[in-house]
XYZ file of C-alpha atoms in Angstrom:
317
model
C -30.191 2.613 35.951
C -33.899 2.246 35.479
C -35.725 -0.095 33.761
C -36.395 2.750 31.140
C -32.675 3.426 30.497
C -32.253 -0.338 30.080
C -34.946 -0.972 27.271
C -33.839 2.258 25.592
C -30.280 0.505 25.738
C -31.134 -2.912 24.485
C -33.273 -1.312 21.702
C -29.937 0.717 20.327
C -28.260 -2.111 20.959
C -30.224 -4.574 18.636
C -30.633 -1.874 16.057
C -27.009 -1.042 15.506
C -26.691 -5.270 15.330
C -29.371 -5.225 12.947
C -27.422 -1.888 10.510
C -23.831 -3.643 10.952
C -25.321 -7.469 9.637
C -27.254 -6.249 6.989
C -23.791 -4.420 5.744
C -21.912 -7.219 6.718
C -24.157 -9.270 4.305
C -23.590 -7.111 1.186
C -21.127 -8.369 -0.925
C -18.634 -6.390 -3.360
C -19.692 -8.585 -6.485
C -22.896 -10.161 -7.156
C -24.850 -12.299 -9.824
C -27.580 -11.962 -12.524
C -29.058 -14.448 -14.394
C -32.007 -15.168 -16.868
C -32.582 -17.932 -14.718
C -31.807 -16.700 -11.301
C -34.177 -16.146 -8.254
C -34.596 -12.585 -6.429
C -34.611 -14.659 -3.118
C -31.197 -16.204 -3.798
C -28.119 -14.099 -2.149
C -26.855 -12.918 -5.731
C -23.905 -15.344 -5.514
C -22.499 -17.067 -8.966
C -23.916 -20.107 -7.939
C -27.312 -18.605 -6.437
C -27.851 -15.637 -8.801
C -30.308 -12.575 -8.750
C -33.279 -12.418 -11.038
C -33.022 -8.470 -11.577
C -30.689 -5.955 -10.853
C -33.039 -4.080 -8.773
C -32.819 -7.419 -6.703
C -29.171 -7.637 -6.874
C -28.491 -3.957 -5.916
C -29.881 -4.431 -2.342
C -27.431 -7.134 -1.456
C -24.398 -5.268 -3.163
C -21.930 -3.140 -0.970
C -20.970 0.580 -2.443
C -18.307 0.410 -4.846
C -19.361 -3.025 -5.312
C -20.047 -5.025 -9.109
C -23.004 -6.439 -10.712
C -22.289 -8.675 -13.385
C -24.848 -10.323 -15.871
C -24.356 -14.389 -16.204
C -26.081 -15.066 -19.303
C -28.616 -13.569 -21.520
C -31.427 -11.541 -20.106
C -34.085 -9.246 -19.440
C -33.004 -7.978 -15.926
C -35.395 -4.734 -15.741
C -35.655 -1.359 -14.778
C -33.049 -0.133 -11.930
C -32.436 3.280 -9.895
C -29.253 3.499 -8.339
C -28.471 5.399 -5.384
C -24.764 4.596 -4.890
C -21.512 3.698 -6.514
C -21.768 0.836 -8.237
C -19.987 -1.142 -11.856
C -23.420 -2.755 -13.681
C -21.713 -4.729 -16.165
C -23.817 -6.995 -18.867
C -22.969 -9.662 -21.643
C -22.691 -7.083 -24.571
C -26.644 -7.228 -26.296
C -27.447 -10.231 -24.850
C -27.972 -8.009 -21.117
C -30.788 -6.255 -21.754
C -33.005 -3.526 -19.701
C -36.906 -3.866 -21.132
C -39.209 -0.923 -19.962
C -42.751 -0.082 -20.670
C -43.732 3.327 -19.096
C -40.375 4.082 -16.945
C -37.255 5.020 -17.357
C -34.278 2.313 -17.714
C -31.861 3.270 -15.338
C -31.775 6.379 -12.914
C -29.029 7.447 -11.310
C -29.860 9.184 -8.137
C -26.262 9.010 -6.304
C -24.375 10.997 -3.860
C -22.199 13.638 -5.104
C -19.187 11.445 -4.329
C -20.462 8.460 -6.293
C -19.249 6.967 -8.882
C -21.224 4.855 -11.434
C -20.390 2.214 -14.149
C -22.433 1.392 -16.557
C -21.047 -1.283 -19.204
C -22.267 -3.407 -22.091
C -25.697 -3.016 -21.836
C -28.673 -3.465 -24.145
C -31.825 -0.637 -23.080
C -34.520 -1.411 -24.918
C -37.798 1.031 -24.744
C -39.602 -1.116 -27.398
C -40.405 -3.654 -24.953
C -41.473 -5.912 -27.895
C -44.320 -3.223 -29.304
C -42.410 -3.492 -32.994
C -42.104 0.888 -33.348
C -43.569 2.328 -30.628
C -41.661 3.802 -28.314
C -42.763 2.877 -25.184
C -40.319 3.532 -22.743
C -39.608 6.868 -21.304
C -35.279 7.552 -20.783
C -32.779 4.720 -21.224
C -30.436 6.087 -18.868
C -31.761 9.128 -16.751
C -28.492 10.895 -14.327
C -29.928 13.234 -11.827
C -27.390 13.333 -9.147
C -23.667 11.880 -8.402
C -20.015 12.564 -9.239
C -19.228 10.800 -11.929
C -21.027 8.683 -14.207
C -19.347 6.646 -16.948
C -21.329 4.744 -19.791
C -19.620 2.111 -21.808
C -20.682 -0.140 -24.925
C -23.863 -0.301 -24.680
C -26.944 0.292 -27.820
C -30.138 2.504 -26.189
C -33.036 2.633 -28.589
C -36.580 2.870 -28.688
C -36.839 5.471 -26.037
C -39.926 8.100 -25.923
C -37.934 11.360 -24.577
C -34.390 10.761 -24.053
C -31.542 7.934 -25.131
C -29.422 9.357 -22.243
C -31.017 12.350 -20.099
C -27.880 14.569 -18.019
C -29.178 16.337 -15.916
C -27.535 16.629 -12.563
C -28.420 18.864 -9.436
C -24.516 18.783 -8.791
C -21.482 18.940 -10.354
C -20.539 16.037 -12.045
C -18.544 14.588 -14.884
C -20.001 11.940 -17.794
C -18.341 9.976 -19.886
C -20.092 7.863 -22.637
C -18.030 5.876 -25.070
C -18.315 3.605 -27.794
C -21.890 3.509 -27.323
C -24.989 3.523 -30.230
C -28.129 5.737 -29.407
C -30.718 5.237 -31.672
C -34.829 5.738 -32.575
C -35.212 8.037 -29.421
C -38.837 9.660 -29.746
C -38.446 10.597 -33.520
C -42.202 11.971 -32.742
C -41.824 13.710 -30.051
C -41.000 17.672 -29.960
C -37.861 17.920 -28.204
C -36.812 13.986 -27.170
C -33.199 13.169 -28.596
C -30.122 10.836 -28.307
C -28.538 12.920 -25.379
C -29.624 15.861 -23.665
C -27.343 17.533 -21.303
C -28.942 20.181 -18.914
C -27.895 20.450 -15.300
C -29.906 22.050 -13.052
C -29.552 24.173 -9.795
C -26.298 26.161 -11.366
C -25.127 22.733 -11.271
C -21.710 21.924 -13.649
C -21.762 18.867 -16.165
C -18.393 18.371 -17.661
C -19.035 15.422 -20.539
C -16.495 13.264 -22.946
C -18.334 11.411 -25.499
C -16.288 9.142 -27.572
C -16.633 7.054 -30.825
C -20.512 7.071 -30.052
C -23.168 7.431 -32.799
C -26.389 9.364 -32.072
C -28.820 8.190 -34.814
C -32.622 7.893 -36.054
C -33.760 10.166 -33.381
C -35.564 13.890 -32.805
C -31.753 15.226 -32.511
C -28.534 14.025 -31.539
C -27.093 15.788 -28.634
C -28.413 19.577 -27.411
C -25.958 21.347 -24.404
C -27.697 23.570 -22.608
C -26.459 26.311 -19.693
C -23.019 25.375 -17.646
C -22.218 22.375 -19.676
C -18.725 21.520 -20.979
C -18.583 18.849 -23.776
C -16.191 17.244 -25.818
C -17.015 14.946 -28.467
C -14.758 12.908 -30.246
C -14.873 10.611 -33.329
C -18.350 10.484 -32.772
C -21.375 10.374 -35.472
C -24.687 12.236 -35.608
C -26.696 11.063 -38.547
C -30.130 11.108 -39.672
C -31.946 12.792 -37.156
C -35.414 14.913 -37.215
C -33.812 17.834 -36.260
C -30.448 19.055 -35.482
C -27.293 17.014 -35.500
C -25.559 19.166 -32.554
C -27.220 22.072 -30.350
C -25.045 24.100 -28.172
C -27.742 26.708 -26.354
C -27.242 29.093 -23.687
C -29.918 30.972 -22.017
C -27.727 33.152 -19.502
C -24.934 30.922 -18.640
C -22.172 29.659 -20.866
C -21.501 26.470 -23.161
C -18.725 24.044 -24.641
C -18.849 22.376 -27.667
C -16.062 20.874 -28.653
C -16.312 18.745 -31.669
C -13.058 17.050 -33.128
C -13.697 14.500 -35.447
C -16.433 12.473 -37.005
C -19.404 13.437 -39.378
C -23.180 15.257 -38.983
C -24.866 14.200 -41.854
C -28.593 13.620 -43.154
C -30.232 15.766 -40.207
C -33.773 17.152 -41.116
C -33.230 21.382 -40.183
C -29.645 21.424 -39.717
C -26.165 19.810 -38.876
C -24.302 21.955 -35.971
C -26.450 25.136 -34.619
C -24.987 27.657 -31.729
C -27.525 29.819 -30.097
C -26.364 32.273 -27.763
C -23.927 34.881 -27.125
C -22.122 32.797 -24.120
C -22.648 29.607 -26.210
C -19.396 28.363 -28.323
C -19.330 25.199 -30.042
C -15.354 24.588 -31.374
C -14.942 22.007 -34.815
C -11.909 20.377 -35.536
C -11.451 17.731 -38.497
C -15.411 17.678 -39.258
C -16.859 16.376 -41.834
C -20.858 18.233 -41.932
C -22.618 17.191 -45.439
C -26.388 16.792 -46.305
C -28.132 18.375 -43.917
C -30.605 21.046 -44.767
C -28.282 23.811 -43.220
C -24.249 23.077 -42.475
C -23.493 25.287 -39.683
C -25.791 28.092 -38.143
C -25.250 30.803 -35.360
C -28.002 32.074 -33.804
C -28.571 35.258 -31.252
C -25.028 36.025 -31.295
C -24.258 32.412 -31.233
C -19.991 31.353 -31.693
C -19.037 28.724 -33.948
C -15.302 28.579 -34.223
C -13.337 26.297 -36.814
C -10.041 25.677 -36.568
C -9.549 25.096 -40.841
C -9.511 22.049 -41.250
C -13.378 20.901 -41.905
C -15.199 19.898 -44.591
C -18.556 21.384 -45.057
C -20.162 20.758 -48.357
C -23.440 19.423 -50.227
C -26.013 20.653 -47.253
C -29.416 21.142 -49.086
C -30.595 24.828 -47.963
C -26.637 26.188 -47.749
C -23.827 24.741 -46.188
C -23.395 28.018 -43.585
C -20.044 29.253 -42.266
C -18.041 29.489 -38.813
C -18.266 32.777 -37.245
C -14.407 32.787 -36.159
C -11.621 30.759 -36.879
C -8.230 29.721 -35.217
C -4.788 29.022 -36.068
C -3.346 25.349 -35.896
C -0.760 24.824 -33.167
C-alpha cells in the first residue's frame, strides 16, 4: 500500500471518529434556561441559553425541556424532536422571522408543547414577527397548549411539500396580521400535490384577518373549537382543482367581519355538526358550486346581512 492509500485511509478513518463522537455526544433530553449558557452541554445542571443552542447537542427523537421562565428565541428544526416549555412563562420572541420552522424529514415527527410565540417582541401592537409556527416538511407535526399572537402573516402556516398529518390542540391563536390582506390564525395549503390531513381540537382562532382557510388536498377536522372576531371569515374551505375537508363538529363562529363558514368550489365540502354560527355578517355561504352539508342539528341565527343555508343535509346515525 502506498503512502497515498494510507493518508486517504487515516483521513476516513478520523472522519468517521469525528461523525460517531459528535453523535455519541448528543443526548436524548436536554436543558433550557433563562439563565443558561449556549456553551454549556444542555445538561439540567449546565443548561442551554436557546433552543437553537440546545437543538445541536440533542439526538433525533430526543426532548428539549424549558427550566424556568424565558425568552429562548427563534428555532428551525430539521428532525424529530419534543420542545416542551413552562406553559406562558416559555416564550419564543421574534422581530422579522418566523418562530419556529419545521423543515423535517418525511419520517419525522415533531412536538411542540406549552409554548408562548410572541411576534410583538415588546413593540405594544405592531406585529412584528412574521409566522409563529411555519411546517414545511415532515410526517407528523403535533402542537399542544401553547398561545401564538402578534404574528404579521400567519399564527400557524401548513404547508408541507409531503404528506403529513397536524394536530393542534388546546391551543389560543390570536392578533395574527389583522392588517394584512390574507394573514390568519391557520392556513393550511400543501404544496407539490402534497396531502395535509389536520385535527384541531378545543383551539380558539381569534382577533385575526381569518381563522382557518383549507386550501387544495387538505383534510380537516375541527372539534370544539372557536373562531371569533376575525376581519374576515371565520372558516374557508377553497379548492382550486383538487378537493377539500371540512369537518366542523362543535363549537361557535361568531363576530367575523364578511362571514362565518364560506365553501368555494365544486370539489370543496365543508361538513357542520352541533354548530353554533351567530353574528357574523353572513352565516353560511357556498360559492362556485361550493358544498356545505349540515347534518340538522346547528344553530344558525342573528348573522347581520342573512344567516345563509347548507346546500345539502344528512341524516343522523
Amino acid at each position: 500500500m502506498n503512502s497515498k492509500h494510507i493518508v486517504h485511509g487515516l483521513l476516513l478513518l478520523l472522519l468517521q471518529f469525528a461523525v460517531a463522537t459528535s453523535l455519541h455526544a448528543q443526548a436524548t433530553r436536554t436543558w433550557v434556561s433563562g439563565v443558561g449558557d449556549d456553551a454549556n452541554p444542555c445538561s439540567r445542571t449546565a443548561p442551554c441559553k436557546t433552543w437553537a443552542g440546545a437543538i445541536s447537542k440533542t439526538a433525533p427523537g430526543g426532548e428539549i425541556d424549558a427550566l424556568d421562565p424565558g425568552g429562548f428565541g427563534a428555532l428551525t428544526i430539521t428532525k424529530s424532536i419534543s420542545i416542551v416549555g413552562k406553559g406562558g412563562t416559555s416564550s419564543t420572541l421574534v422581530a422579522g422571522t418566523n418562530g419556529f420552522v419545521v423543515a423535517a424529514q418525511p419520517n419525522d415527527v415533531v412536538m411542540i408543547r406549552d409554548m408562548e410565540f410572541d411576534g410583538l417582541l415588546g413593540n405594544g401592537n405592531v406585529n412584528a414577527g412574521l409566522n409563529g409556527i411555519r411546517f414545511i416538511s415532515g410526517g407528523a407535526l403535533y402542537i399542544d397548549n401553547c398561545r401564538i399572537f402578534g404574528f404579521s402573516q400567519q399564527g400557524i402556516d401548513i404547508n408541507p411539500s409531503n404528506n403529513a398529518s397536524v394536530n393542534i390542540s388546546r391551543t389560543a391563536v390570536s392578533n395574527i396580521g389583522p392588517q394584512i390582506v390574507g394573514s390568519g390564525a391557520i392556513w393550511i395549503h400543501p404544496t407539490n400535490g402534497a396531502t395535509a390531513n389536520v385535527t384541531i381540537t378545543d383551539t380558539t382562532m381569534e382577533h385575526s384577518g381569518r381563522g382557518l382557510r383549507a386550501e387544495d388536498n387538505s383534510h380537516v377536522v375541527v372539534q370544539n373549537s372557536v373562531a371569533s372576531n376575525n376581519v374576515n371569515r371565520g372558516f374557508i374551505a377553497f379548492s382550486n382543482s383538487t378537493a377539500v375537508t371540512l369537518s366542523i363538529e362543535g363549537g361557535n363562529v361568531s363576530s367575523n367581519g364578511t362571514g362565518g363558514v364560506y365553501s368555494h368550489g365544486s370539489l370543496s365540502t365543508v361538513r357542520l355538526s352541533n354548530v353554533q354560527v351567530t353574528n357574523n355578517q353572513v352565516g353560511l355561504f357556498a360559492d362556485g358550486s361550493g358544498n356545505i352539508v349540515s347534518f340538522g342539528n346547528n344553530r344558525v341565527s342573528g348573522n347581520t346581512s342573512g344567516d345563509g343555508a347548507p346546500t345539502g343535509s344528512v341524516n343522523q346515525m
